């Protein structure tokens, strides 16, 4: 699952690169994206009451992923920034190179988490 999540994020970044290369010559604004991925236990299902039922996923893992995505928005990191948690790194580091960002204190948490930036050399290049 962790490797599939990273493959998906990389494919999204690649598609955004293609779109930006299409938009730029037309004078349209280009876009960048951020992704946060955390691996762990979650609860998924229909939550709520008969008046308001919502299919959702909850849990600390979801919160960590969301906070990694929004971590340090002020940093310009190129076309696609993917931050992953320590747990995700442990499962994917042999297939996806990443650099340690540090032990970061994410909003709403009392304990720091290990954060890694997945290396994406090909995404920031324009195609010929």
mmCIF file with all atom_site columns, C-alpha atoms in Angstrom:
data_model
loop_
_atom_site.group_PDB
_atom_site.id
_atom_site.type_symbol
_atom_site.label_atom_id
_atom_site.label_alt_id
_atom_site.label_comp_id
_atom_site.label_asym_id
_atom_site.label_entity_id
_atom_site.label_seq_id
_atom_site.pdbx_PDB_ins_code
_atom_site.Cartn_x
_atom_site.Cartn_y
_atom_site.Cartn_z
_atom_site.occupancy
_atom_site.B_iso_or_equiv
_atom_site.pdbx_formal_charge
_atom_site.auth_seq_id
_atom_site.auth_comp_id
_atom_site.auth_asym_id
_atom_site.auth_atom_id
_atom_site.pdbx_PDB_model_num
ATOM 1   C CA . UNK A 1 1   ? 0.000   0.000  0.000   1.00 0.00 ? 1   UNK A CA 1
ATOM 2   C CA . UNK A 1 2   ? 2.811   2.435  0.849   1.00 0.00 ? 2   UNK A CA 1
ATOM 3   C CA . UNK A 1 3   ? 4.560   1.791  -2.476  1.00 0.00 ? 3   UNK A CA 1
ATOM 4   C CA . UNK A 1 4   ? 1.258   2.136  -4.348  1.00 0.00 ? 4   UNK A CA 1
ATOM 5   C CA . UNK A 1 5   ? 0.607   5.468  -2.637  1.00 0.00 ? 5   UNK A CA 1
ATOM 6   C CA . UNK A 1 6   ? 4.036   6.738  -3.699  1.00 0.00 ? 6   UNK A CA 1
ATOM 7   C CA . UNK A 1 7   ? 3.545   5.493  -7.272  1.00 0.00 ? 7   UNK A CA 1
ATOM 8   C CA . UNK A 1 8   ? 0.235   7.355  -7.374  1.00 0.00 ? 8   UNK A CA 1
ATOM 9   C CA . UNK A 1 9   ? 1.790   10.578 -6.053  1.00 0.00 ? 9   UNK A CA 1
ATOM 10  C CA . UNK A 1 10  ? 4.594   10.335 -8.618  1.00 0.00 ? 10  UNK A CA 1
ATOM 11  C CA . UNK A 1 11  ? 2.088   9.759  -11.432 1.00 0.00 ? 11  UNK A CA 1
ATOM 12  C CA . UNK A 1 12  ? 0.101   12.791 -10.278 1.00 0.00 ? 12  UNK A CA 1
ATOM 13  C CA . UNK A 1 13  ? 3.281   14.882 -10.314 1.00 0.00 ? 13  UNK A CA 1
ATOM 14  C CA . UNK A 1 14  ? 4.182   13.643 -13.787 1.00 0.00 ? 14  UNK A CA 1
ATOM 15  C CA . UNK A 1 15  ? 0.702   14.476 -15.098 1.00 0.00 ? 15  UNK A CA 1
ATOM 16  C CA . UNK A 1 16  ? 0.948   17.954 -13.563 1.00 0.00 ? 16  UNK A CA 1
ATOM 17  C CA . UNK A 1 17  ? 4.286   18.466 -15.347 1.00 0.00 ? 17  UNK A CA 1
ATOM 18  C CA . UNK A 1 18  ? 2.631   17.568 -18.667 1.00 0.00 ? 18  UNK A CA 1
ATOM 19  C CA . UNK A 1 19  ? -0.280  19.914 -17.968 1.00 0.00 ? 19  UNK A CA 1
ATOM 20  C CA . UNK A 1 20  ? 2.067   22.772 -17.004 1.00 0.00 ? 20  UNK A CA 1
ATOM 21  C CA . UNK A 1 21  ? 4.036   22.237 -20.224 1.00 0.00 ? 21  UNK A CA 1
ATOM 22  C CA . UNK A 1 22  ? 0.760   22.562 -22.129 1.00 0.00 ? 22  UNK A CA 1
ATOM 23  C CA . UNK A 1 23  ? -0.488  25.610 -20.223 1.00 0.00 ? 23  UNK A CA 1
ATOM 24  C CA . UNK A 1 24  ? 2.720   27.656 -20.135 1.00 0.00 ? 24  UNK A CA 1
ATOM 25  C CA . UNK A 1 25  ? 3.000   28.332 -23.925 1.00 0.00 ? 25  UNK A CA 1
ATOM 26  C CA . UNK A 1 26  ? -0.651  29.406 -23.898 1.00 0.00 ? 26  UNK A CA 1
ATOM 27  C CA . UNK A 1 27  ? 0.067   32.016 -21.231 1.00 0.00 ? 27  UNK A CA 1
ATOM 28  C CA . UNK A 1 28  ? -2.020  30.147 -18.673 1.00 0.00 ? 28  UNK A CA 1
ATOM 29  C CA . UNK A 1 29  ? -0.917  29.922 -15.051 1.00 0.00 ? 29  UNK A CA 1
ATOM 30  C CA . UNK A 1 30  ? 0.996   26.820 -13.995 1.00 0.00 ? 30  UNK A CA 1
ATOM 31  C CA . UNK A 1 31  ? 0.457   24.871 -10.779 1.00 0.00 ? 31  UNK A CA 1
ATOM 32  C CA . UNK A 1 32  ? 2.451   23.019 -8.142  1.00 0.00 ? 32  UNK A CA 1
ATOM 33  C CA . UNK A 1 33  ? 1.319   20.408 -5.648  1.00 0.00 ? 33  UNK A CA 1
ATOM 34  C CA . UNK A 1 34  ? 2.114   18.936 -2.244  1.00 0.00 ? 34  UNK A CA 1
ATOM 35  C CA . UNK A 1 35  ? 1.409   15.384 -1.080  1.00 0.00 ? 35  UNK A CA 1
ATOM 36  C CA . UNK A 1 36  ? 1.552   13.920 2.429   1.00 0.00 ? 36  UNK A CA 1
ATOM 37  C CA . UNK A 1 37  ? 1.645   10.149 2.915   1.00 0.00 ? 37  UNK A CA 1
ATOM 38  C CA . UNK A 1 38  ? 1.544   8.269  6.202   1.00 0.00 ? 38  UNK A CA 1
ATOM 39  C CA . UNK A 1 39  ? 1.191   4.525  6.690   1.00 0.00 ? 39  UNK A CA 1
ATOM 40  C CA . UNK A 1 40  ? -0.701  2.951  9.576   1.00 0.00 ? 40  UNK A CA 1
ATOM 41  C CA . UNK A 1 41  ? -4.030  1.842  10.944  1.00 0.00 ? 41  UNK A CA 1
ATOM 42  C CA . UNK A 1 42  ? -7.175  3.754  10.000  1.00 0.00 ? 42  UNK A CA 1
ATOM 43  C CA . UNK A 1 43  ? -10.920 3.306  10.374  1.00 0.00 ? 43  UNK A CA 1
ATOM 44  C CA . UNK A 1 44  ? -12.962 3.574  7.202   1.00 0.00 ? 44  UNK A CA 1
ATOM 45  C CA . UNK A 1 45  ? -16.707 3.375  6.832   1.00 0.00 ? 45  UNK A CA 1
ATOM 46  C CA . UNK A 1 46  ? -20.017 5.130  7.037   1.00 0.00 ? 46  UNK A CA 1
ATOM 47  C CA . UNK A 1 47  ? -20.112 7.392  10.071  1.00 0.00 ? 47  UNK A CA 1
ATOM 48  C CA . UNK A 1 48  ? -22.926 9.538  11.379  1.00 0.00 ? 48  UNK A CA 1
ATOM 49  C CA . UNK A 1 49  ? -26.651 9.168  11.755  1.00 0.00 ? 49  UNK A CA 1
ATOM 50  C CA . UNK A 1 50  ? -29.646 8.496  9.518   1.00 0.00 ? 50  UNK A CA 1
ATOM 51  C CA . UNK A 1 51  ? -29.959 12.270 8.966   1.00 0.00 ? 51  UNK A CA 1
ATOM 52  C CA . UNK A 1 52  ? -26.321 12.744 7.989   1.00 0.00 ? 52  UNK A CA 1
ATOM 53  C CA . UNK A 1 53  ? -24.278 9.770  6.878   1.00 0.00 ? 53  UNK A CA 1
ATOM 54  C CA . UNK A 1 54  ? -20.747 10.195 5.565   1.00 0.00 ? 54  UNK A CA 1
ATOM 55  C CA . UNK A 1 55  ? -18.312 7.627  4.203   1.00 0.00 ? 55  UNK A CA 1
ATOM 56  C CA . UNK A 1 56  ? -14.896 8.659  5.502   1.00 0.00 ? 56  UNK A CA 1
ATOM 57  C CA . UNK A 1 57  ? -11.539 7.564  6.867   1.00 0.00 ? 57  UNK A CA 1
ATOM 58  C CA . UNK A 1 58  ? -10.367 8.635  10.306  1.00 0.00 ? 58  UNK A CA 1
ATOM 59  C CA . UNK A 1 59  ? -7.415  8.017  12.570  1.00 0.00 ? 59  UNK A CA 1
ATOM 60  C CA . UNK A 1 60  ? -4.027  9.392  13.554  1.00 0.00 ? 60  UNK A CA 1
ATOM 61  C CA . UNK A 1 61  ? -2.473  8.130  10.312  1.00 0.00 ? 61  UNK A CA 1
ATOM 62  C CA . UNK A 1 62  ? -4.889  10.260 8.259   1.00 0.00 ? 62  UNK A CA 1
ATOM 63  C CA . UNK A 1 63  ? -4.140  13.290 10.424  1.00 0.00 ? 63  UNK A CA 1
ATOM 64  C CA . UNK A 1 64  ? -0.369  12.841 10.042  1.00 0.00 ? 64  UNK A CA 1
ATOM 65  C CA . UNK A 1 65  ? -0.698  12.580 6.243   1.00 0.00 ? 65  UNK A CA 1
ATOM 66  C CA . UNK A 1 66  ? -2.802  15.751 6.110   1.00 0.00 ? 66  UNK A CA 1
ATOM 67  C CA . UNK A 1 67  ? -0.339  17.628 8.315   1.00 0.00 ? 67  UNK A CA 1
ATOM 68  C CA . UNK A 1 68  ? 2.637   16.453 6.233   1.00 0.00 ? 68  UNK A CA 1
ATOM 69  C CA . UNK A 1 69  ? 0.912   17.784 3.117   1.00 0.00 ? 69  UNK A CA 1
ATOM 70  C CA . UNK A 1 70  ? 0.446   21.213 4.659   1.00 0.00 ? 70  UNK A CA 1
ATOM 71  C CA . UNK A 1 71  ? 3.814   21.293 6.485   1.00 0.00 ? 71  UNK A CA 1
ATOM 72  C CA . UNK A 1 72  ? 5.905   24.371 5.718   1.00 0.00 ? 72  UNK A CA 1
ATOM 73  C CA . UNK A 1 73  ? 3.775   25.804 2.934   1.00 0.00 ? 73  UNK A CA 1
ATOM 74  C CA . UNK A 1 74  ? 6.152   28.745 2.649   1.00 0.00 ? 74  UNK A CA 1
ATOM 75  C CA . UNK A 1 75  ? 8.947   26.564 1.226   1.00 0.00 ? 75  UNK A CA 1
ATOM 76  C CA . UNK A 1 76  ? 8.991   26.517 -2.565  1.00 0.00 ? 76  UNK A CA 1
ATOM 77  C CA . UNK A 1 77  ? 9.865   22.955 -3.425  1.00 0.00 ? 77  UNK A CA 1
ATOM 78  C CA . UNK A 1 78  ? 9.431   22.790 -7.163  1.00 0.00 ? 78  UNK A CA 1
ATOM 79  C CA . UNK A 1 79  ? 6.600   21.177 -9.039  1.00 0.00 ? 79  UNK A CA 1
ATOM 80  C CA . UNK A 1 80  ? 5.665   18.346 -6.670  1.00 0.00 ? 80  UNK A CA 1
ATOM 81  C CA . UNK A 1 81  ? 6.679   17.960 -3.035  1.00 0.00 ? 81  UNK A CA 1
ATOM 82  C CA . UNK A 1 82  ? 5.994   14.588 -1.443  1.00 0.00 ? 82  UNK A CA 1
ATOM 83  C CA . UNK A 1 83  ? 6.563   14.250 2.301   1.00 0.00 ? 83  UNK A CA 1
ATOM 84  C CA . UNK A 1 84  ? 6.241   10.845 3.930   1.00 0.00 ? 84  UNK A CA 1
ATOM 85  C CA . UNK A 1 85  ? 6.182   9.652  7.525   1.00 0.00 ? 85  UNK A CA 1
ATOM 86  C CA . UNK A 1 86  ? 8.802   7.454  9.168   1.00 0.00 ? 86  UNK A CA 1
ATOM 87  C CA . UNK A 1 87  ? 6.500   4.438  8.846   1.00 0.00 ? 87  UNK A CA 1
ATOM 88  C CA . UNK A 1 88  ? 6.107   4.985  5.113   1.00 0.00 ? 88  UNK A CA 1
ATOM 89  C CA . UNK A 1 89  ? 9.834   5.539  4.691   1.00 0.00 ? 89  UNK A CA 1
ATOM 90  C CA . UNK A 1 90  ? 10.577  2.264  6.497   1.00 0.00 ? 90  UNK A CA 1
ATOM 91  C CA . UNK A 1 91  ? 8.404   0.402  3.962   1.00 0.00 ? 91  UNK A CA 1
ATOM 92  C CA . UNK A 1 92  ? 9.548   2.204  0.804   1.00 0.00 ? 92  UNK A CA 1
ATOM 93  C CA . UNK A 1 93  ? 13.138  3.448  1.152   1.00 0.00 ? 93  UNK A CA 1
ATOM 94  C CA . UNK A 1 94  ? 14.609  0.618  -0.920  1.00 0.00 ? 94  UNK A CA 1
ATOM 95  C CA . UNK A 1 95  ? 12.402  1.544  -3.902  1.00 0.00 ? 95  UNK A CA 1
ATOM 96  C CA . UNK A 1 96  ? 11.962  5.302  -3.526  1.00 0.00 ? 96  UNK A CA 1
ATOM 97  C CA . UNK A 1 97  ? 14.934  7.491  -2.541  1.00 0.00 ? 97  UNK A CA 1
ATOM 98  C CA . UNK A 1 98  ? 14.105  10.065 0.094   1.00 0.00 ? 98  UNK A CA 1
ATOM 99  C CA . UNK A 1 99  ? 15.977  12.532 2.259   1.00 0.00 ? 99  UNK A CA 1
ATOM 100 C CA . UNK A 1 100 ? 15.385  13.064 5.961   1.00 0.00 ? 100 UNK A CA 1
ATOM 101 C CA . UNK A 1 101 ? 13.743  16.433 6.601   1.00 0.00 ? 101 UNK A CA 1
ATOM 102 C CA . UNK A 1 102 ? 13.885  16.051 10.364  1.00 0.00 ? 102 UNK A CA 1
ATOM 103 C CA . UNK A 1 103 ? 11.790  15.343 13.393  1.00 0.00 ? 103 UNK A CA 1
ATOM 104 C CA . UNK A 1 104 ? 8.956   17.769 12.816  1.00 0.00 ? 104 UNK A CA 1
ATOM 105 C CA . UNK A 1 105 ? 6.244   18.899 15.179  1.00 0.00 ? 105 UNK A CA 1
ATOM 106 C CA . UNK A 1 106 ? 3.075   18.892 13.147  1.00 0.00 ? 106 UNK A CA 1
ATOM 107 C CA . UNK A 1 107 ? 0.105   21.096 13.949  1.00 0.00 ? 107 UNK A CA 1
ATOM 108 C CA . UNK A 1 108 ? -2.163  19.577 16.586  1.00 0.00 ? 108 UNK A CA 1
ATOM 109 C CA . UNK A 1 109 ? 0.395   16.982 17.762  1.00 0.00 ? 109 UNK A CA 1
ATOM 110 C CA . UNK A 1 110 ? 2.451   16.761 20.926  1.00 0.00 ? 110 UNK A CA 1
ATOM 111 C CA . UNK A 1 111 ? 5.107   14.389 19.581  1.00 0.00 ? 111 UNK A CA 1
ATOM 112 C CA . UNK A 1 112 ? 7.384   15.024 16.641  1.00 0.00 ? 112 UNK A CA 1
ATOM 113 C CA . UNK A 1 113 ? 7.321   12.653 13.695  1.00 0.00 ? 113 UNK A CA 1
ATOM 114 C CA . UNK A 1 114 ? 10.093  11.705 11.305  1.00 0.00 ? 114 UNK A CA 1
ATOM 115 C CA . UNK A 1 115 ? 9.507   13.326 7.922   1.00 0.00 ? 115 UNK A CA 1
ATOM 116 C CA . UNK A 1 116 ? 11.192  12.485 4.621   1.00 0.00 ? 116 UNK A CA 1
ATOM 117 C CA . UNK A 1 117 ? 11.086  14.269 1.263   1.00 0.00 ? 117 UNK A CA 1
ATOM 118 C CA . UNK A 1 118 ? 10.855  11.866 -1.674  1.00 0.00 ? 118 UNK A CA 1
ATOM 119 C CA . UNK A 1 119 ? 13.423  12.769 -4.323  1.00 0.00 ? 119 UNK A CA 1
ATOM 120 C CA . UNK A 1 120 ? 11.834  13.677 -7.662  1.00 0.00 ? 120 UNK A CA 1
ATOM 121 C CA . UNK A 1 121 ? 14.546  14.711 -10.122 1.00 0.00 ? 121 UNK A CA 1
ATOM 122 C CA . UNK A 1 122 ? 12.555  14.050 -13.282 1.00 0.00 ? 122 UNK A CA 1
ATOM 123 C CA . UNK A 1 123 ? 9.398   15.953 -12.304 1.00 0.00 ? 123 UNK A CA 1
ATOM 124 C CA . UNK A 1 124 ? 10.930  19.429 -12.286 1.00 0.00 ? 124 UNK A CA 1
ATOM 125 C CA . UNK A 1 125 ? 12.283  19.125 -15.823 1.00 0.00 ? 125 UNK A CA 1
ATOM 126 C CA . UNK A 1 126 ? 10.367  20.350 -18.827 1.00 0.00 ? 126 UNK A CA 1
ATOM 127 C CA . UNK A 1 127 ? 9.855   17.945 -21.681 1.00 0.00 ? 127 UNK A CA 1
ATOM 128 C CA . UNK A 1 128 ? 11.327  18.491 -25.137 1.00 0.00 ? 128 UNK A CA 1
#
